[in-house]
PDB file of C-alpha atoms in Angstrom:
ATOM      1  CA  MET P 734      92.571   2.602 -72.024  1.00 45.00           C
ATOM      2  CA  ALA P 735      89.842   4.239 -70.002  1.00 45.00           C
ATOM      3  CA  SER P 736      90.009   7.320 -71.856  1.00 47.00           C
ATOM      4  CA  SER P 737      89.578   5.600 -75.011  1.00 45.00           C
ATOM      5  CA  TYR P 738      86.720   3.830 -73.802  1.00 42.00           C
ATOM      6  CA  ASN P 739      85.111   7.090 -72.651  1.00 46.00           C
ATOM      7  CA  LEU P 740      85.791   8.590 -76.035  1.00 44.00           C
ATOM      8  CA  PHE P 741      84.275   5.621 -77.761  1.00 41.00           C
ATOM      9  CA  CYS P 742      81.173   5.754 -75.582  1.00 43.00           C
ATOM     10  CA  LEU P 743      80.834   9.648 -76.129  1.00 44.00           C
ATOM     11  CA  THR P 744      81.105   9.149 -79.971  1.00 42.00           C
ATOM     12  CA  LEU P 745      78.263   6.487 -79.616  1.00 41.00           C
ATOM     13  CA  ILE P 746      76.133   8.969 -77.702  1.00 41.00           C
ATOM     14  CA  ILE P 747      76.788  11.751 -80.185  1.00 41.00           C
ATOM     15  CA  ALA P 748      75.888   9.456 -83.130  1.00 39.00           C
ATOM     16  CA  SER P 749      72.737   8.297 -81.577  1.00 36.00           C
ATOM     17  CA  VAL P 750      71.680  11.820 -80.780  1.00 39.00           C
ATOM     18  CA  CYS P 751      72.279  12.871 -84.411  1.00 37.00           C
ATOM     19  CA  THR P 752      70.327  10.159 -85.740  1.00 38.00           C
ATOM     20  CA  VAL P 753      67.248  12.112 -84.585  1.00 39.00           C
ATOM     21  CA  ALA P 754      66.405  14.210 -87.614  1.00 39.00           C
ATOM     22  CA  HIS P 755      65.559  17.493 -85.970  1.00 41.00           C
ATOM     23  CA  CYS P 756      69.166  17.715 -84.292  1.00 50.00           C
ATOM     24  CA  LYS P 757      70.272  18.732 -87.892  1.00 86.00           C
ATOM     25  CA  LEU P 758      67.913  21.776 -87.950  1.00 97.00           C
ATOM     26  CA  SER P 759      69.601  25.109 -87.612  1.00 97.00           C
ATOM     27  CA  PRO P 760      68.330  28.710 -87.471  1.00 97.00           C
ATOM     28  CA  ASN P 761      71.473  29.585 -89.601  1.00 97.00           C
ATOM     29  CA  TYR P 762      70.841  26.898 -92.218  1.00 97.00           C
ATOM     30  CA  TYR P 763      70.311  29.652 -95.020  1.00 98.00           C
ATOM     31  CA  SER P 764      72.748  32.226 -93.706  1.00 97.00           C
ATOM     32  CA  SER P 765      75.249  31.579 -96.487  1.00 97.00           C
ATOM     33  CA  LYS P 766      72.934  29.701 -99.056  1.00 95.00           C
ATOM     34  CA  CYS P 767      70.192  32.363 -99.025  1.00 98.00           C
ATOM     35  CA  PRO P 768      70.905  35.246 -96.449  1.00 97.00           C
ATOM     36  CA  LYS P 769      67.791  37.193 -97.504  1.00 98.00           C
ATOM     37  CA  SER P 770      65.357  34.079 -97.277  1.00 98.00           C
ATOM     38  CA  LEU P 771      63.864  34.885 -93.781  1.00 98.00           C
ATOM     39  CA  SER P 772      63.325  38.557 -94.702  1.00 98.00           C
ATOM     40  CA  ILE P 773      61.731  37.560 -97.896  1.00 98.00           C
ATOM     41  CA  VAL P 774      59.285  35.129 -96.149  1.00 98.00           C
ATOM     42  CA  LYS P 775      58.437  37.570 -93.559  1.00 98.00           C
ATOM     43  CA  SER P 776      57.835  40.620 -95.977  1.00 98.00           C
ATOM     44  CA  SER P 777      55.624  38.334 -98.106  1.00 98.00           C
ATOM     45  CA  VAL P 778      53.731  37.050 -95.176  1.00 98.00           C
ATOM     46  CA  ILE P 779      53.003  40.502 -93.817  1.00 98.00           C
ATOM     47  CA  ALA P 780      51.883  41.720 -97.266  1.00 98.00           C
ATOM     48  CA  ALA P 781      49.436  38.774 -97.459  1.00 98.00           C
ATOM     49  CA  ILE P 782      47.959  39.524 -93.998  1.00 97.00           C
ATOM     50  CA  LYS P 783      47.692  43.233 -94.688  1.00 97.00           C
ATOM     51  CA  LYS P 784      45.634  42.147 -97.784  1.00 97.00           C
ATOM     52  CA  GLU P 785      43.515  39.639 -95.919  1.00 96.00           C
ATOM     53  CA  THR P 786      43.964  39.522 -92.125  1.00 93.00           C
ATOM     54  CA  ARG P 787      42.512  35.900 -92.081  1.00 94.00           C
ATOM     55  CA  ILE P 788      45.370  34.352 -93.931  1.00 97.00           C
ATOM     56  CA  GLY P 789      47.574  34.537 -91.016  1.00 97.00           C
ATOM     57  CA  ALA P 790      45.488  31.894 -89.069  1.00 96.00           C
ATOM     58  CA  SER P 791      45.416  30.022 -92.623  1.00 97.00           C
ATOM     59  CA  LEU P 792      49.248  29.806 -92.834  1.00 98.00           C
ATOM     60  CA  LEU P 793      49.666  28.945 -89.100  1.00 98.00           C
ATOM     61  CA  ARG P 794      47.069  26.010 -89.664  1.00 97.00           C
ATOM     62  CA  LEU P 795      48.778  24.738 -92.855  1.00 98.00           C
ATOM     63  CA  HIS P 796      51.942  24.187 -90.708  1.00 98.00           C
ATOM     64  CA  PHE P 797      49.963  22.181 -88.258  1.00 98.00           C
ATOM     65  CA  HIS P 798      48.199  20.142 -90.896  1.00 97.00           C
ATOM     66  CA  ASP P 799      51.475  19.452 -92.540  1.00 98.00           C
ATOM     67  CA  CYS P 800      53.500  18.421 -89.310  1.00 98.00           C
ATOM     68  CA  PHE P 801      50.633  16.039 -88.024  1.00 97.00           C
ATOM     69  CA  VAL P 802      50.831  13.991 -91.488  1.00 97.00           C
ATOM     70  CA  ASN P 803      53.915  12.028 -91.703  1.00 95.00           C
ATOM     71  CA  GLY P 804      55.946  15.076 -90.297  1.00 97.00           C
ATOM     72  CA  CYS P 805      56.741  18.466 -91.318  1.00 98.00           C
ATOM     73  CA  ASP P 806      57.799  17.846 -95.053  1.00 98.00           C
ATOM     74  CA  GLY P 807      55.461  20.074 -96.993  1.00 98.00           C
ATOM     75  CA  SER P 808      53.252  17.145 -98.217  1.00 97.00           C
ATOM     76  CA  VAL P 809      50.081  19.191 -97.497  1.00 98.00           C
ATOM     77  CA  LEU P 810      51.180  21.555-100.466  1.00 98.00           C
ATOM     78  CA  LEU P 811      51.109  18.849-103.018  1.00 97.00           C
ATOM     79  CA  ASP P 812      48.444  18.573-105.601  1.00 96.00           C
ATOM     80  CA  ASP P 813      47.081  15.203-106.680  1.00 94.00           C
ATOM     81  CA  THR P 814      48.858  13.189-109.253  1.00 92.00           C
ATOM     82  CA  ALA P 815      48.425  10.007-111.278  1.00 91.00           C
ATOM     83  CA  LYS P 816      50.561   8.204-108.468  1.00 88.00           C
ATOM     84  CA  PHE P 817      48.853   9.608-105.383  1.00 89.00           C
ATOM     85  CA  THR P 818      45.944  11.549-103.991  1.00 92.00           C
ATOM     86  CA  GLY P 819      47.297  14.531-102.096  1.00 93.00           C
ATOM     87  CA  GLU P 820      46.178  15.696 -98.700  1.00 96.00           C
ATOM     88  CA  LYS P 821      44.140  18.707 -99.934  1.00 96.00           C
ATOM     89  CA  MET P 822      41.054  16.587-100.317  1.00 94.00           C
ATOM     90  CA  ALA P 823      41.253  14.926 -96.944  1.00 95.00           C
ATOM     91  CA  ALA P 824      38.389  15.768 -94.874  1.00 94.00           C
ATOM     92  CA  PRO P 825      40.213  18.183 -92.499  1.00 94.00           C
ATOM     93  CA  ASN P 826      41.542  20.215 -95.522  1.00 94.00           C
ATOM     94  CA  ASN P 827      38.788  20.005 -98.185  1.00 92.00           C
ATOM     95  CA  ASN P 828      37.194  23.238 -98.642  1.00 88.00           C
ATOM     96  CA  SER P 829      38.939  24.363 -95.404  1.00 90.00           C
ATOM     97  CA  ALA P 830      42.729  24.490 -95.707  1.00 94.00           C
ATOM     98  CA  ARG P 831      43.808  27.588 -97.560  1.00 95.00           C
ATOM     99  CA  GLY P 832      46.875  29.900 -98.156  1.00 97.00           C
ATOM    100  CA  PHE P 833      48.188  27.868-100.879  1.00 98.00           C
ATOM    101  CA  ASN P 834      48.474  30.894-103.215  1.00 97.00           C
ATOM    102  CA  VAL P 835      50.388  32.816-100.658  1.00 98.00           C
ATOM    103  CA  VAL P 836      52.765  30.028-100.060  1.00 98.00           C
ATOM    104  CA  ASP P 837      53.229  30.036-104.055  1.00 98.00           C
ATOM    105  CA  LYS P 838      54.036  33.695-103.957  1.00 98.00           C
ATOM    106  CA  ILE P 839      56.670  33.295-101.314  1.00 98.00           C
ATOM    107  CA  LYS P 840      58.203  30.375-102.980  1.00 98.00           C
ATOM    108  CA  ALA P 841      58.503  32.399-106.290  1.00 98.00           C
ATOM    109  CA  ASN P 842      60.053  35.337-104.456  1.00 98.00           C
ATOM    110  CA  LEU P 843      62.642  32.883-103.063  1.00 98.00           C
ATOM    111  CA  GLU P 844      63.255  31.173-106.361  1.00 98.00           C
ATOM    112  CA  LYS P 845      64.264  34.568-107.877  1.00 98.00           C
ATOM    113  CA  GLU P 846      66.717  35.308-105.015  1.00 98.00           C
ATOM    114  CA  CYS P 847      68.303  31.818-104.543  1.00 97.00           C
ATOM    115  CA  PRO P 848      66.834  29.052-107.059  1.00 98.00           C
ATOM    116  CA  GLY P 849      66.368  25.656-105.626  1.00 97.00           C
ATOM    117  CA  VAL P 850      67.448  26.408-102.055  1.00 98.00           C
ATOM    118  CA  VAL P 851      64.734  26.983 -99.569  1.00 98.00           C
ATOM    119  CA  SER P 852      62.342  24.229 -99.056  1.00 98.00           C
ATOM    120  CA  CYS P 853      58.518  24.439 -99.019  1.00 98.00           C
ATOM    121  CA  ALA P 854      58.455  22.745 -95.496  1.00 98.00           C
ATOM    122  CA  ASP P 855      60.695  25.604 -94.040  1.00 98.00           C
ATOM    123  CA  ILE P 856      58.572  28.136 -95.738  1.00 98.00           C
ATOM    124  CA  LEU P 857      55.437  26.766 -93.804  1.00 98.00           C
ATOM    125  CA  ALA P 858      57.453  26.704 -90.440  1.00 98.00           C
ATOM    126  CA  LEU P 859      58.626  30.369 -90.997  1.00 98.00           C
ATOM    127  CA  ALA P 860      55.110  31.625 -92.342  1.00 98.00           C
ATOM    128  CA  ALA P 861      53.529  30.299 -89.131  1.00 98.00           C
ATOM    129  CA  ARG P 862      55.960  32.057 -86.865  1.00 98.00           C
ATOM    130  CA  ASP P 863      55.746  35.275 -88.782  1.00 98.00           C
ATOM    131  CA  SER P 864      52.042  35.244 -88.906  1.00 98.00           C
ATOM    132  CA  VAL P 865      51.735  34.829 -85.167  1.00 98.00           C
ATOM    133  CA  GLU P 866      54.409  37.449 -84.374  1.00 98.00           C
ATOM    134  CA  TYR P 867      52.549  40.004 -86.740  1.00 98.00           C
ATOM    135  CA  LEU P 868      49.180  39.488 -85.284  1.00 98.00           C
ATOM    136  CA  GLY P 869      50.588  40.138 -81.872  1.00 97.00           C
ATOM    137  CA  GLY P 870      51.596  36.806 -80.616  1.00 98.00           C
ATOM    138  CA  PRO P 871      55.121  35.494 -79.520  1.00 98.00           C
ATOM    139  CA  SER P 872      57.969  35.016 -81.613  1.00 97.00           C
ATOM    140  CA  TRP P 873      60.405  32.056 -81.565  1.00 98.00           C
ATOM    141  CA  THR P 874      63.615  30.780 -83.130  1.00 97.00           C
ATOM    142  CA  VAL P 875      62.771  28.448 -86.285  1.00 98.00           C
ATOM    143  CA  GLY P 876      65.156  25.742 -86.885  1.00 98.00           C
ATOM    144  CA  LEU P 877      65.735  25.168 -90.591  1.00 98.00           C
ATOM    145  CA  GLY P 878      66.952  22.675 -93.058  1.00 98.00           C
ATOM    146  CA  ARG P 879      63.884  20.650 -93.571  1.00 98.00           C
ATOM    147  CA  ARG P 880      63.463  18.978 -97.097  1.00 98.00           C
ATOM    148  CA  ASP P 881      60.229  18.314 -98.897  1.00 98.00           C
ATOM    149  CA  SER P 882      58.536  15.012 -99.263  1.00 97.00           C
ATOM    150  CA  THR P 883      58.007  13.424-102.813  1.00 96.00           C
ATOM    151  CA  THR P 884      54.642  12.099-101.895  1.00 95.00           C
ATOM    152  CA  ALA P 885      51.442  12.831 -99.857  1.00 95.00           C
ATOM    153  CA  SER P 886      48.841  10.543 -98.097  1.00 94.00           C
ATOM    154  CA  ILE P 887      45.161  11.208 -97.930  1.00 96.00           C
ATOM    155  CA  ALA P 888      44.715   8.487 -95.605  1.00 96.00           C
ATOM    156  CA  ALA P 889      47.186   9.717 -93.214  1.00 96.00           C
ATOM    157  CA  ALA P 890      45.744  13.129 -93.305  1.00 96.00           C
ATOM    158  CA  ASN P 891      42.247  11.706 -92.351  1.00 96.00           C
ATOM    159  CA  ALA P 892      43.809   9.601 -89.698  1.00 96.00           C
ATOM    160  CA  SER P 893      46.103  11.850 -88.067  1.00 97.00           C
ATOM    161  CA  ILE P 894      44.599  15.415 -87.866  1.00 96.00           C
ATOM    162  CA  PRO P 895      42.406  15.884 -84.930  1.00 96.00           C
ATOM    163  CA  ALA P 896      38.746  16.388 -85.828  1.00 95.00           C
ATOM    164  CA  PRO P 897      36.635  19.225 -84.194  1.00 96.00           C
ATOM    165  CA  SER P 898      34.198  16.480 -83.094  1.00 95.00           C
ATOM    166  CA  LEU P 899      36.746  14.742 -80.845  1.00 96.00           C
ATOM    167  CA  ASN P 900      36.519  14.228 -77.191  1.00 95.00           C
ATOM    168  CA  LEU P 901      39.380  15.015 -74.837  1.00 96.00           C
ATOM    169  CA  SER P 902      40.894  11.572 -74.589  1.00 95.00           C
ATOM    170  CA  ALA P 903      40.988  11.191 -78.364  1.00 97.00           C
ATOM    171  CA  ILE P 904      42.528  14.593 -78.819  1.00 97.00           C
ATOM    172  CA  ILE P 905      45.123  13.781 -76.218  1.00 97.00           C
ATOM    173  CA  SER P 906      45.739  10.427 -78.105  1.00 97.00           C
ATOM    174  CA  LYS P 907      46.347  12.269 -81.600  1.00 97.00           C
ATOM    175  CA  PHE P 908      48.784  14.785 -80.057  1.00 98.00           C
ATOM    176  CA  LYS P 909      50.657  11.830 -78.062  1.00 97.00           C
ATOM    177  CA  ALA P 910      50.983   9.953 -81.430  1.00 97.00           C
ATOM    178  CA  GLN P 911      53.127  12.935 -82.631  1.00 97.00           C
ATOM    179  CA  GLY P 912      55.248  13.063 -79.459  1.00 97.00           C
ATOM    180  CA  LEU P 913      53.234  15.992 -78.058  1.00 98.00           C
ATOM    181  CA  SER P 914      52.232  16.335 -74.405  1.00 97.00           C
ATOM    182  CA  VAL P 915      48.841  17.390 -72.923  1.00 97.00           C
ATOM    183  CA  LYS P 916      50.695  20.822 -72.212  1.00 98.00           C
ATOM    184  CA  ASP P 917      51.684  20.967 -75.746  1.00 98.00           C
ATOM    185  CA  MET P 918      48.096  20.230 -76.919  1.00 98.00           C
ATOM    186  CA  VAL P 919      46.573  22.903 -74.581  1.00 98.00           C
ATOM    187  CA  ALA P 920      49.020  25.462 -75.627  1.00 98.00           C
ATOM    188  CA  LEU P 921      48.672  24.803 -79.383  1.00 98.00           C
ATOM    189  CA  ALA P 922      44.933  24.889 -79.160  1.00 98.00           C
ATOM    190  CA  GLY P 923      45.482  28.449 -78.398  1.00 98.00           C
ATOM    191  CA  SER P 924      46.083  29.110 -82.119  1.00 97.00           C
ATOM    192  CA  HIS P 925      42.230  29.184 -82.292  1.00 97.00           C
ATOM    193  CA  THR P 926      42.411  32.771 -80.886  1.00 97.00           C
ATOM    194  CA  ILE P 927      42.647  33.693 -84.571  1.00 97.00           C
ATOM    195  CA  GLY P 928      40.931  32.539 -87.587  1.00 94.00           C
ATOM    196  CA  PHE P 929      37.349  31.008 -88.569  1.00 95.00           C
ATOM    197  CA  ALA P 930      35.751  27.645 -88.593  1.00 95.00           C
ATOM    198  CA  ARG P 931      33.054  26.545 -91.024  1.00 95.00           C
ATOM    199  CA  CYS P 932      29.350  25.781 -89.928  1.00 96.00           C
ATOM    200  CA  VAL P 933      29.907  21.993 -90.676  1.00 95.00           C
ATOM    201  CA  GLN P 934      32.546  22.015 -88.205  1.00 96.00           C
ATOM    202  CA  PHE P 935      30.671  23.489 -85.097  1.00 97.00           C
ATOM    203  CA  ARG P 936      26.975  22.572 -86.230  1.00 97.00           C
ATOM    204  CA  SER P 937      26.714  19.534 -83.779  1.00 97.00           C
ATOM    205  CA  ARG P 938      27.934  21.540 -80.897  1.00 97.00           C
ATOM    206  CA  ILE P 939      25.570  24.374 -81.086  1.00 97.00           C
ATOM    207  CA  TYR P 940      22.438  22.136 -81.476  1.00 97.00           C
ATOM    208  CA  ASN P 941      23.736  19.087 -79.167  1.00 96.00           C
ATOM    209  CA  ASP P 942      26.294  20.052 -76.506  1.00 96.00           C
ATOM    210  CA  SER P 943      25.235  20.893 -73.128  1.00 94.00           C
ATOM    211  CA  ASN P 944      28.549  22.406 -72.126  1.00 95.00           C
ATOM    212  CA  ILE P 945      27.795  25.531 -74.062  1.00 97.00           C
ATOM    213  CA  ASP P 946      26.629  28.980 -73.306  1.00 97.00           C
ATOM    214  CA  ALA P 947      22.892  29.084 -74.326  1.00 97.00           C
ATOM    215  CA  SER P 948      23.065  32.656 -75.722  1.00 97.00           C
ATOM    216  CA  PHE P 949      26.326  32.026 -77.490  1.00 97.00           C
ATOM    217  CA  ALA P 950      24.670  28.879 -79.031  1.00 97.00           C
ATOM    218  CA  LYS P 951      21.595  30.780 -80.099  1.00 96.00           C
ATOM    219  CA  SER P 952      23.706  33.492 -81.740  1.00 96.00           C
ATOM    220  CA  LEU P 953      25.262  31.007 -84.034  1.00 97.00           C
ATOM    221  CA  LYS P 954      22.264  29.280 -85.244  1.00 96.00           C
ATOM    222  CA  SER P 955      21.367  31.980 -87.605  1.00 93.00           C
ATOM    223  CA  LYS P 956      24.726  31.450 -89.463  1.00 93.00           C
ATOM    224  CA  CYS P 957      24.592  27.685 -89.072  1.00 97.00           C
ATOM    225  CA  PRO P 958      21.082  26.202 -89.618  1.00 96.00           C
ATOM    226  CA  LYS P 959      20.590  22.495 -88.910  1.00 95.00           C
ATOM    227  CA  SER P 960      20.963  21.624 -92.682  1.00 94.00           C
ATOM    228  CA  GLY P 961      22.717  23.685 -95.351  1.00 91.00           C
ATOM    229  CA  SER P 962      25.023  26.616 -95.294  1.00 93.00           C
ATOM    230  CA  ASP P 963      27.880  24.215 -94.511  1.00 93.00           C
ATOM    231  CA  ASN P 964      30.472  26.756 -95.539  1.00 94.00           C
ATOM    232  CA  ASN P 965      29.181  29.567 -93.565  1.00 96.00           C
ATOM    233  CA  LEU P 966      32.004  31.028 -91.196  1.00 95.00           C
ATOM    234  CA  ALA P 967      32.164  31.886 -87.628  1.00 96.00           C
ATOM    235  CA  LYS P 968      35.027  33.245 -85.647  1.00 96.00           C
ATOM    236  CA  LEU P 969      37.011  30.760 -83.406  1.00 96.00           C
ATOM    237  CA  ASP P 970      37.465  33.673 -81.043  1.00 95.00           C
ATOM    238  CA  ALA P 971      34.482  35.894 -81.126  1.00 90.00           C
ATOM    239  CA  VAL P 972      36.245  38.608 -79.050  1.00 89.00           C
ATOM    240  CA  SER P 973      39.583  39.188 -80.836  1.00 88.00           C
ATOM    241  CA  GLN P 974      39.686  36.872 -83.820  1.00 82.00           C
ATOM    242  CA  THR P 975      42.465  39.059 -85.689  1.00 90.00           C
ATOM    243  CA  HIS P 976      44.596  39.452 -82.580  1.00 94.00           C
ATOM    244  CA  PHE P 977      46.886  36.786 -81.230  1.00 97.00           C
ATOM    245  CA  ASP P 978      46.010  36.774 -77.426  1.00 97.00           C
ATOM    246  CA  ASN P 979      44.525  34.510 -74.644  1.00 97.00           C
ATOM    247  CA  PHE P 980      40.843  35.434 -75.270  1.00 97.00           C
ATOM    248  CA  TYR P 981      40.628  31.942 -76.638  1.00 98.00           C
ATOM    249  CA  TYR P 982      41.035  30.477 -73.096  1.00 98.00           C
ATOM    250  CA  LYS P 983      38.734  33.214 -71.530  1.00 97.00           C
ATOM    251  CA  ASN P 984      35.830  31.934 -73.784  1.00 97.00           C
ATOM    252  CA  LEU P 985      36.484  28.492 -72.733  1.00 97.00           C
ATOM    253  CA  LEU P 986      35.863  29.546 -69.119  1.00 97.00           C
ATOM    254  CA  GLU P 987      32.451  31.005 -70.198  1.00 97.00           C
ATOM    255  CA  LYS P 988      31.510  27.790 -72.245  1.00 97.00           C
ATOM    256  CA  LYS P 989      31.898  29.786 -75.462  1.00 97.00           C
ATOM    257  CA  GLY P 990      34.383  27.502 -77.224  1.00 97.00           C
ATOM    258  CA  LEU P 991      33.257  27.318 -80.791  1.00 98.00           C
ATOM    259  CA  LEU P 992      34.340  23.818 -81.634  1.00 98.00           C
ATOM    260  CA  HIS P 993      33.431  20.775 -79.498  1.00 98.00           C
ATOM    261  CA  SER P 994      37.037  19.975 -79.385  1.00 97.00           C
ATOM    262  CA  ASP P 995      37.825  23.480 -78.043  1.00 98.00           C
ATOM    263  CA  GLN P 996      35.362  23.227 -75.045  1.00 97.00           C
ATOM    264  CA  GLU P 997      36.553  19.728 -74.260  1.00 97.00           C
ATOM    265  CA  LEU P 998      39.776  21.482 -72.830  1.00 97.00           C
ATOM    266  CA  TYR P 999      37.668  23.119 -70.055  1.00 97.00           C
ATOM    267  CA  LYS P1000      34.748  20.805 -68.749  1.00 91.00           C
ATOM    268  CA  GLY P1001      36.189  19.328 -65.498  1.00 86.00           C
ATOM    269  CA  SER P1002      39.152  17.457 -66.323  1.00 80.00           C
ATOM    270  CA  SER P1003      42.201  17.922 -64.031  1.00 84.00           C
ATOM    271  CA  LYS P1004      44.494  17.233 -67.059  1.00 88.00           C
ATOM    272  CA  THR P1005      43.510  20.482 -68.847  1.00 96.00           C
ATOM    273  CA  ASP P1006      41.270  22.778 -66.763  1.00 97.00           C
ATOM    274  CA  TYR P1007      44.219  24.038 -64.607  1.00 96.00           C
ATOM    275  CA  LEU P1008      46.301  24.919 -67.852  1.00 98.00           C
ATOM    276  CA  VAL P1009      43.293  26.834 -69.350  1.00 98.00           C
ATOM    277  CA  ARG P1010      42.878  28.659 -66.149  1.00 97.00           C
ATOM    278  CA  ARG P1011      46.727  29.332 -65.990  1.00 97.00           C
ATOM    279  CA  TYR P1012      46.737  30.797 -69.589  1.00 98.00           C
ATOM    280  CA  VAL P1013      43.747  33.130 -68.654  1.00 98.00           C
ATOM    281  CA  SER P1014      45.666  34.514 -65.568  1.00 97.00           C
ATOM    282  CA  LYS P1015      49.189  34.408 -67.061  1.00 97.00           C
ATOM    283  CA  PRO P1016      49.060  35.349 -70.727  1.00 97.00           C
ATOM    284  CA  SER P1017      52.950  35.513 -70.694  1.00 97.00           C
ATOM    285  CA  GLU P1018      53.067  31.816 -69.803  1.00 98.00           C
ATOM    286  CA  PHE P1019      50.694  30.989 -72.691  1.00 98.00           C
ATOM    287  CA  PHE P1020      52.972  32.813 -75.158  1.00 98.00           C
ATOM    288  CA  SER P1021      55.963  30.999 -73.852  1.00 98.00           C
ATOM    289  CA  ASP P1022      54.299  27.536 -73.818  1.00 98.00           C
ATOM    290  CA  PHE P1023      52.908  28.261 -77.310  1.00 98.00           C
ATOM    291  CA  ALA P1024      56.451  29.192 -78.700  1.00 98.00           C
ATOM    292  CA  GLU P1025      57.936  26.056 -77.091  1.00 98.00           C
ATOM    293  CA  SER P1026      55.360  23.685 -78.382  1.00 98.00           C
ATOM    294  CA  MET P1027      55.519  25.271 -81.933  1.00 98.00           C
ATOM    295  CA  ILE P1028      59.323  24.581 -81.902  1.00 98.00           C
ATOM    296  CA  LYS P1029      58.579  20.936 -80.714  1.00 98.00           C
ATOM    297  CA  MET P1030      55.856  20.417 -83.407  1.00 98.00           C
ATOM    298  CA  GLY P1031      58.176  21.951 -86.152  1.00 98.00           C
ATOM    299  CA  LYS P1032      60.565  19.085 -85.539  1.00 97.00           C
ATOM    300  CA  ILE P1033      58.195  16.084 -86.050  1.00 98.00           C
ATOM    301  CA  LYS P1034      59.689  13.551 -88.264  1.00 97.00           C
ATOM    302  CA  VAL P1035      61.543  16.114 -90.555  1.00 98.00           C
ATOM    303  CA  LEU P1036      63.448  15.150 -93.636  1.00 97.00           C
ATOM    304  CA  THR P1037      67.073  16.336 -93.775  1.00 96.00           C
ATOM    305  CA  GLY P1038      70.347  15.629 -95.549  1.00 94.00           C
ATOM    306  CA  SER P1039      69.733  13.603 -98.551  1.00 94.00           C
ATOM    307  CA  LYS P1040      66.170  12.568 -97.732  1.00 96.00           C
ATOM    308  CA  GLY P1041      63.379  14.143 -99.647  1.00 97.00           C
ATOM    309  CA  GLU P1042      64.229  17.143-102.023  1.00 98.00           C
ATOM    310  CA  VAL P1043      63.779  20.923-102.243  1.00 98.00           C
ATOM    311  CA  ARG P1044      60.796  21.358-104.491  1.00 98.00           C
ATOM    312  CA  ILE P1045      60.913  24.121-107.303  1.00 98.00           C
ATOM    313  CA  ASN P1046      57.239  24.322-107.145  1.00 98.00           C
ATOM    314  CA  CYS P1047      55.547  23.591-103.760  1.00 98.00           C
ATOM    315  CA  ARG P1048      52.554  21.951-105.607  1.00 98.00           C
ATOM    316  CA  LYS P1049      54.511  19.374-107.211  1.00 97.00           C
ATOM    317  CA  VAL P1050      57.645  16.933-106.948  1.00 96.00           C
ATOM    318  CA  ASN P1051      60.656  18.020-109.064  1.00 96.00           C
TER     319      ASN P1051
END
């Protein structure tokens, strides 16, 4: 009787665990369905980065912006339709999110190899990992088996993605809403060691913030006047913007974070200052924590099983 009861309890525990969508993700998901899928994604990503180094940061950002809006479901890739306005026109993405053509190319290559098998959401997760690894950062095992959404939400994109103007408590709140900790937040912010930001995203910081190196602010004002030139670009990491390393955190110690939200991580808060200093002194810990947090982020509200679909074209529902 006792053993039957224990077996029943164990069954309930297993059932409850497996209602969590991410328990169904597996790095071997495509091993038999499309064995060449991972190599196809990686080779396509490397080719794109060789053509334009900046695209690595763009692909990483797409995965981030996808996962923060109703989960990692490929919704960021959808074009507008008569039924919904997609997320591409949301404030955090409009004239900013890029790499869509690269995702199209990856998807086309996969469709030739194994039609209708590899989801667009999984492409984003793999492309983010492959970009970071190729640019000198850590690698990690990507769980696979996400399915794609059949809708998108511009309202959720505007509400959920952290803005560059936010203060520390607001940033922490945005990450907490996704089930991500303060450590996850600081580690994932390290993705700003690669890529660029537009003038409109850092203008207020260089003209209004006090927690900024004066010469650094001055050097940016020629690129970003008080009005106009909104789309002029500046490096998120002025030292090594094409290499994934820990210079982002070193810049923060010198008050040279490009975005207001960047510098908020190092301005006297016990919650985050110690992590910034730790990642400066121990880059291997940054790499380890970044990989761990990327795995965690990649599991946010994923669609699996019969939920969603595998889009044939990442820009539109089947």
